[in-house]
């Protein structure tokens, strides 16, 4: 038989256990409500995606800029190709003539080939730097126009967030075609 003290202690521990269960249940419900609130808000958030790479590759302004740059640099590119062909033919001729050349003539022609190769490498480097600088100039204007078009689309269609780089994108949120259309194709 339990003493009165033991009975009261058992009743008290049951009450505390029920109270704790009630607190745990209330906390779980509260946490559930806190989790549900962001989910409800996330469903109301409108998100879009724009592929900057596709805009800079496939849009009409990007294609026009690429053509313009290529035509500007065509002459220099042709000159580099000509210089490379000359170096190649001179090197082949040297390889063919080397066994019958005197030592001084062989050294002289090797220096000429080395100088020609250095000149070609320097001109290629300069060409690439100029080409990249010019390309960046042209494409920065396209990026600015694309950003303005994206902002306008976001305001008109009520987007809360538009992302430009992502690992994976659902076609439902991809608005790249709309931006390219706003840029003129």
Short mmCIF file of C-alpha atoms in Angstrom, two decimals:
data_model
loop_
_atom_site.label_atom_id
_atom_site.label_comp_id
_atom_site.label_asym_id
_atom_site.label_seq_id
_atom_site.Cartn_x
_atom_site.Cartn_y
_atom_site.Cartn_z
CA UNK A 1 0.00 0.00 0.00
CA UNK A 2 1.24 3.41 -0.97
CA UNK A 3 1.56 6.17 1.50
CA UNK A 4 -0.31 9.42 1.07
CA UNK A 5 2.90 11.12 0.16
CA UNK A 6 3.63 8.56 -2.56
CA UNK A 7 0.08 8.89 -3.96
CA UNK A 8 0.37 12.68 -4.08
CA UNK A 9 3.78 12.41 -5.71
CA UNK A 10 2.41 10.01 -8.36
CA UNK A 11 -0.58 12.28 -9.04
CA UNK A 12 1.72 15.29 -9.26
CA UNK A 13 4.08 13.54 -11.68
CA UNK A 14 1.09 12.50 -13.85
CA UNK A 15 -0.10 16.09 -13.86
CA UNK A 16 3.34 17.36 -14.76
CA UNK A 17 3.58 14.70 -17.48
CA UNK A 18 0.22 15.79 -18.91
CA UNK A 19 1.22 19.44 -18.67
CA UNK A 20 4.50 18.69 -20.40
CA UNK A 21 2.65 16.79 -23.11
CA UNK A 22 0.34 19.76 -23.50
CA UNK A 23 3.34 22.12 -23.67
CA UNK A 24 5.06 19.87 -26.19
CA UNK A 25 1.86 19.69 -28.27
CA UNK A 26 1.40 23.48 -28.08
CA UNK A 27 5.04 24.00 -29.04
CA UNK A 28 4.69 21.60 -31.95
CA UNK A 29 1.56 23.35 -33.15
CA UNK A 30 3.25 26.73 -32.79
CA UNK A 31 6.31 25.53 -34.68
CA UNK A 32 4.05 24.07 -37.34
CA UNK A 33 2.33 27.42 -37.69
CA UNK A 34 5.70 29.15 -37.94
CA UNK A 35 6.78 26.72 -40.65
CA UNK A 36 3.47 27.04 -42.47
CA UNK A 37 3.66 30.85 -42.50
CA UNK A 38 6.81 31.06 -44.67
CA UNK A 39 5.44 28.34 -46.94
CA UNK A 40 2.28 30.38 -47.43
CA UNK A 41 4.40 33.46 -48.10
CA UNK A 42 6.68 31.53 -50.48
CA UNK A 43 3.69 30.51 -52.53
CA UNK A 44 2.82 34.16 -52.99
CA UNK A 45 6.37 35.06 -54.04
CA UNK A 46 6.75 35.28 -57.83
CA UNK A 47 10.19 34.23 -59.05
CA UNK A 48 11.64 34.47 -62.55
CA UNK A 49 14.86 33.41 -64.23
CA UNK A 50 16.83 35.01 -67.07
CA UNK A 51 19.71 33.34 -68.91
CA UNK A 52 22.22 36.11 -69.47
CA UNK A 53 24.37 33.71 -71.49
CA UNK A 54 21.51 33.05 -73.91
CA UNK A 55 20.77 36.76 -74.25
CA UNK A 56 24.42 37.53 -75.04
CA UNK A 57 24.54 34.67 -77.53
CA UNK A 58 21.13 34.57 -79.23
CA UNK A 59 19.49 38.00 -79.01
CA UNK A 60 19.35 40.21 -82.09
CA UNK A 61 21.49 42.99 -80.52
CA UNK A 62 24.12 40.43 -79.47
CA UNK A 63 24.31 38.91 -82.94
CA UNK A 64 24.57 42.38 -84.49
CA UNK A 65 27.35 43.34 -82.06
CA UNK A 66 29.22 40.11 -82.77
CA UNK A 67 29.04 40.70 -86.53
CA UNK A 68 30.17 44.30 -86.09
CA UNK A 69 33.17 43.27 -83.98
CA UNK A 70 34.14 40.48 -86.36
CA UNK A 71 34.08 42.87 -89.32
CA UNK A 72 36.18 45.41 -87.40
CA UNK A 73 38.83 42.79 -86.61
CA UNK A 74 38.70 40.83 -89.88
CA UNK A 75 41.67 42.65 -91.46
CA UNK A 76 43.90 42.12 -88.42
CA UNK A 77 42.87 38.48 -88.20
CA UNK A 78 43.75 37.97 -91.86
CA UNK A 79 47.15 39.61 -91.28
CA UNK A 80 47.79 37.24 -88.37
CA UNK A 81 46.84 34.25 -90.50
CA UNK A 82 49.18 35.45 -93.24
CA UNK A 83 52.03 35.92 -90.76
CA UNK A 84 51.42 32.44 -89.30
CA UNK A 85 51.46 30.93 -92.79
CA UNK A 86 54.70 32.74 -93.59
CA UNK A 87 56.28 31.46 -90.36
CA UNK A 88 55.14 27.92 -91.15
CA UNK A 89 56.51 28.00 -94.71
CA UNK A 90 59.80 29.61 -93.58
CA UNK A 91 60.18 26.92 -90.89
CA UNK A 92 59.54 24.16 -93.44
CA UNK A 93 62.05 25.71 -95.83
CA UNK A 94 64.60 25.98 -93.03
CA UNK A 95 64.09 22.32 -92.07
CA UNK A 96 64.64 21.32 -95.70
CA UNK A 97 67.70 23.57 -96.18
CA UNK A 98 69.31 23.08 -92.73
CA UNK A 99 71.60 20.15 -93.68
CA UNK A 100 73.28 22.12 -96.47
CA UNK A 101 73.51 25.51 -94.71
CA UNK A 102 76.68 26.82 -93.17
CA UNK A 103 76.73 27.19 -89.40
CA UNK A 104 76.47 31.00 -89.53
CA UNK A 105 73.62 30.90 -92.08
CA UNK A 106 71.76 28.32 -90.01
CA UNK A 107 72.08 30.46 -86.84
CA UNK A 108 71.00 33.57 -88.77
CA UNK A 109 67.86 31.86 -90.12
CA UNK A 110 67.04 30.36 -86.72
CA UNK A 111 67.14 33.86 -85.23
CA UNK A 112 64.92 35.15 -88.02
CA UNK A 113 62.41 32.36 -87.34
CA UNK A 114 62.54 33.05 -83.60
CA UNK A 115 62.01 36.79 -84.20
CA UNK A 116 59.13 36.09 -86.56
CA UNK A 117 57.57 33.73 -84.01
CA UNK A 118 57.94 36.30 -81.21
CA UNK A 119 56.38 38.96 -83.42
CA UNK A 120 53.47 36.66 -84.24
CA UNK A 121 52.87 35.81 -80.57
CA UNK A 122 52.98 39.50 -79.56
CA UNK A 123 50.54 40.46 -82.33
CA UNK A 124 48.19 37.61 -81.38
CA UNK A 125 48.22 38.72 -77.75
CA UNK A 126 47.53 42.34 -78.70
CA UNK A 127 44.78 41.24 -81.07
CA UNK A 128 43.12 39.14 -78.39
CA UNK A 129 43.32 41.94 -75.81
CA UNK A 130 41.87 44.50 -78.25
CA UNK A 131 39.18 42.07 -79.37
CA UNK A 132 38.16 41.29 -75.78
CA UNK A 133 38.13 44.97 -74.81
CA UNK A 134 35.97 45.86 -77.83
CA UNK A 135 33.65 42.91 -77.20
CA UNK A 136 33.21 43.95 -73.56
CA UNK A 137 32.37 47.51 -74.66
CA UNK A 138 29.68 46.31 -77.06
CA UNK A 139 28.20 43.71 -74.76
CA UNK A 140 28.12 45.94 -71.68
CA UNK A 141 25.57 48.12 -73.50
CA UNK A 142 23.49 45.03 -74.26
CA UNK A 143 23.65 43.96 -70.60
CA UNK A 144 22.46 47.41 -69.50
CA UNK A 145 19.53 47.26 -71.92
CA UNK A 146 18.72 43.71 -70.80
CA UNK A 147 18.77 44.78 -67.13
CA UNK A 148 16.38 47.63 -67.91
CA UNK A 149 14.08 45.22 -69.79
CA UNK A 150 14.21 42.75 -66.89
CA UNK A 151 13.27 45.48 -64.41
CA UNK A 152 10.40 46.60 -66.60
CA UNK A 153 9.09 43.04 -66.99
CA UNK A 154 9.43 42.50 -63.23
CA UNK A 155 7.41 45.62 -62.46
CA UNK A 156 4.74 44.96 -65.10
CA UNK A 157 4.24 41.31 -64.22
CA UNK A 158 4.72 41.55 -60.45
CA UNK A 159 7.91 39.54 -59.99
CA UNK A 160 9.40 39.63 -56.50
CA UNK A 161 12.72 38.09 -57.52
CA UNK A 162 14.49 37.48 -60.83
CA UNK A 163 17.59 35.30 -60.81
CA UNK A 164 20.24 35.39 -63.53
CA UNK A 165 22.41 32.39 -62.59
CA UNK A 166 21.09 29.05 -61.42
CA UNK A 167 22.05 25.41 -61.50
CA UNK A 168 18.65 24.20 -62.61
CA UNK A 169 15.58 26.11 -63.73
CA UNK A 170 12.02 25.13 -64.46
CA UNK A 171 10.75 26.42 -67.81
CA UNK A 172 7.77 27.84 -65.89
CA UNK A 173 9.94 30.58 -64.38
CA UNK A 174 12.26 31.23 -67.37
CA UNK A 175 11.47 34.67 -68.81
CA UNK A 176 14.53 34.86 -71.10
CA UNK A 177 12.37 34.83 -74.24
CA UNK A 178 10.38 37.81 -72.95
CA UNK A 179 13.58 39.75 -72.31
CA UNK A 180 14.94 38.90 -75.78
CA UNK A 181 11.66 40.04 -77.30
CA UNK A 182 11.90 43.30 -75.35
CA UNK A 183 15.42 43.75 -76.76
CA UNK A 184 14.09 43.40 -80.28
CA UNK A 185 14.33 39.73 -80.98
#
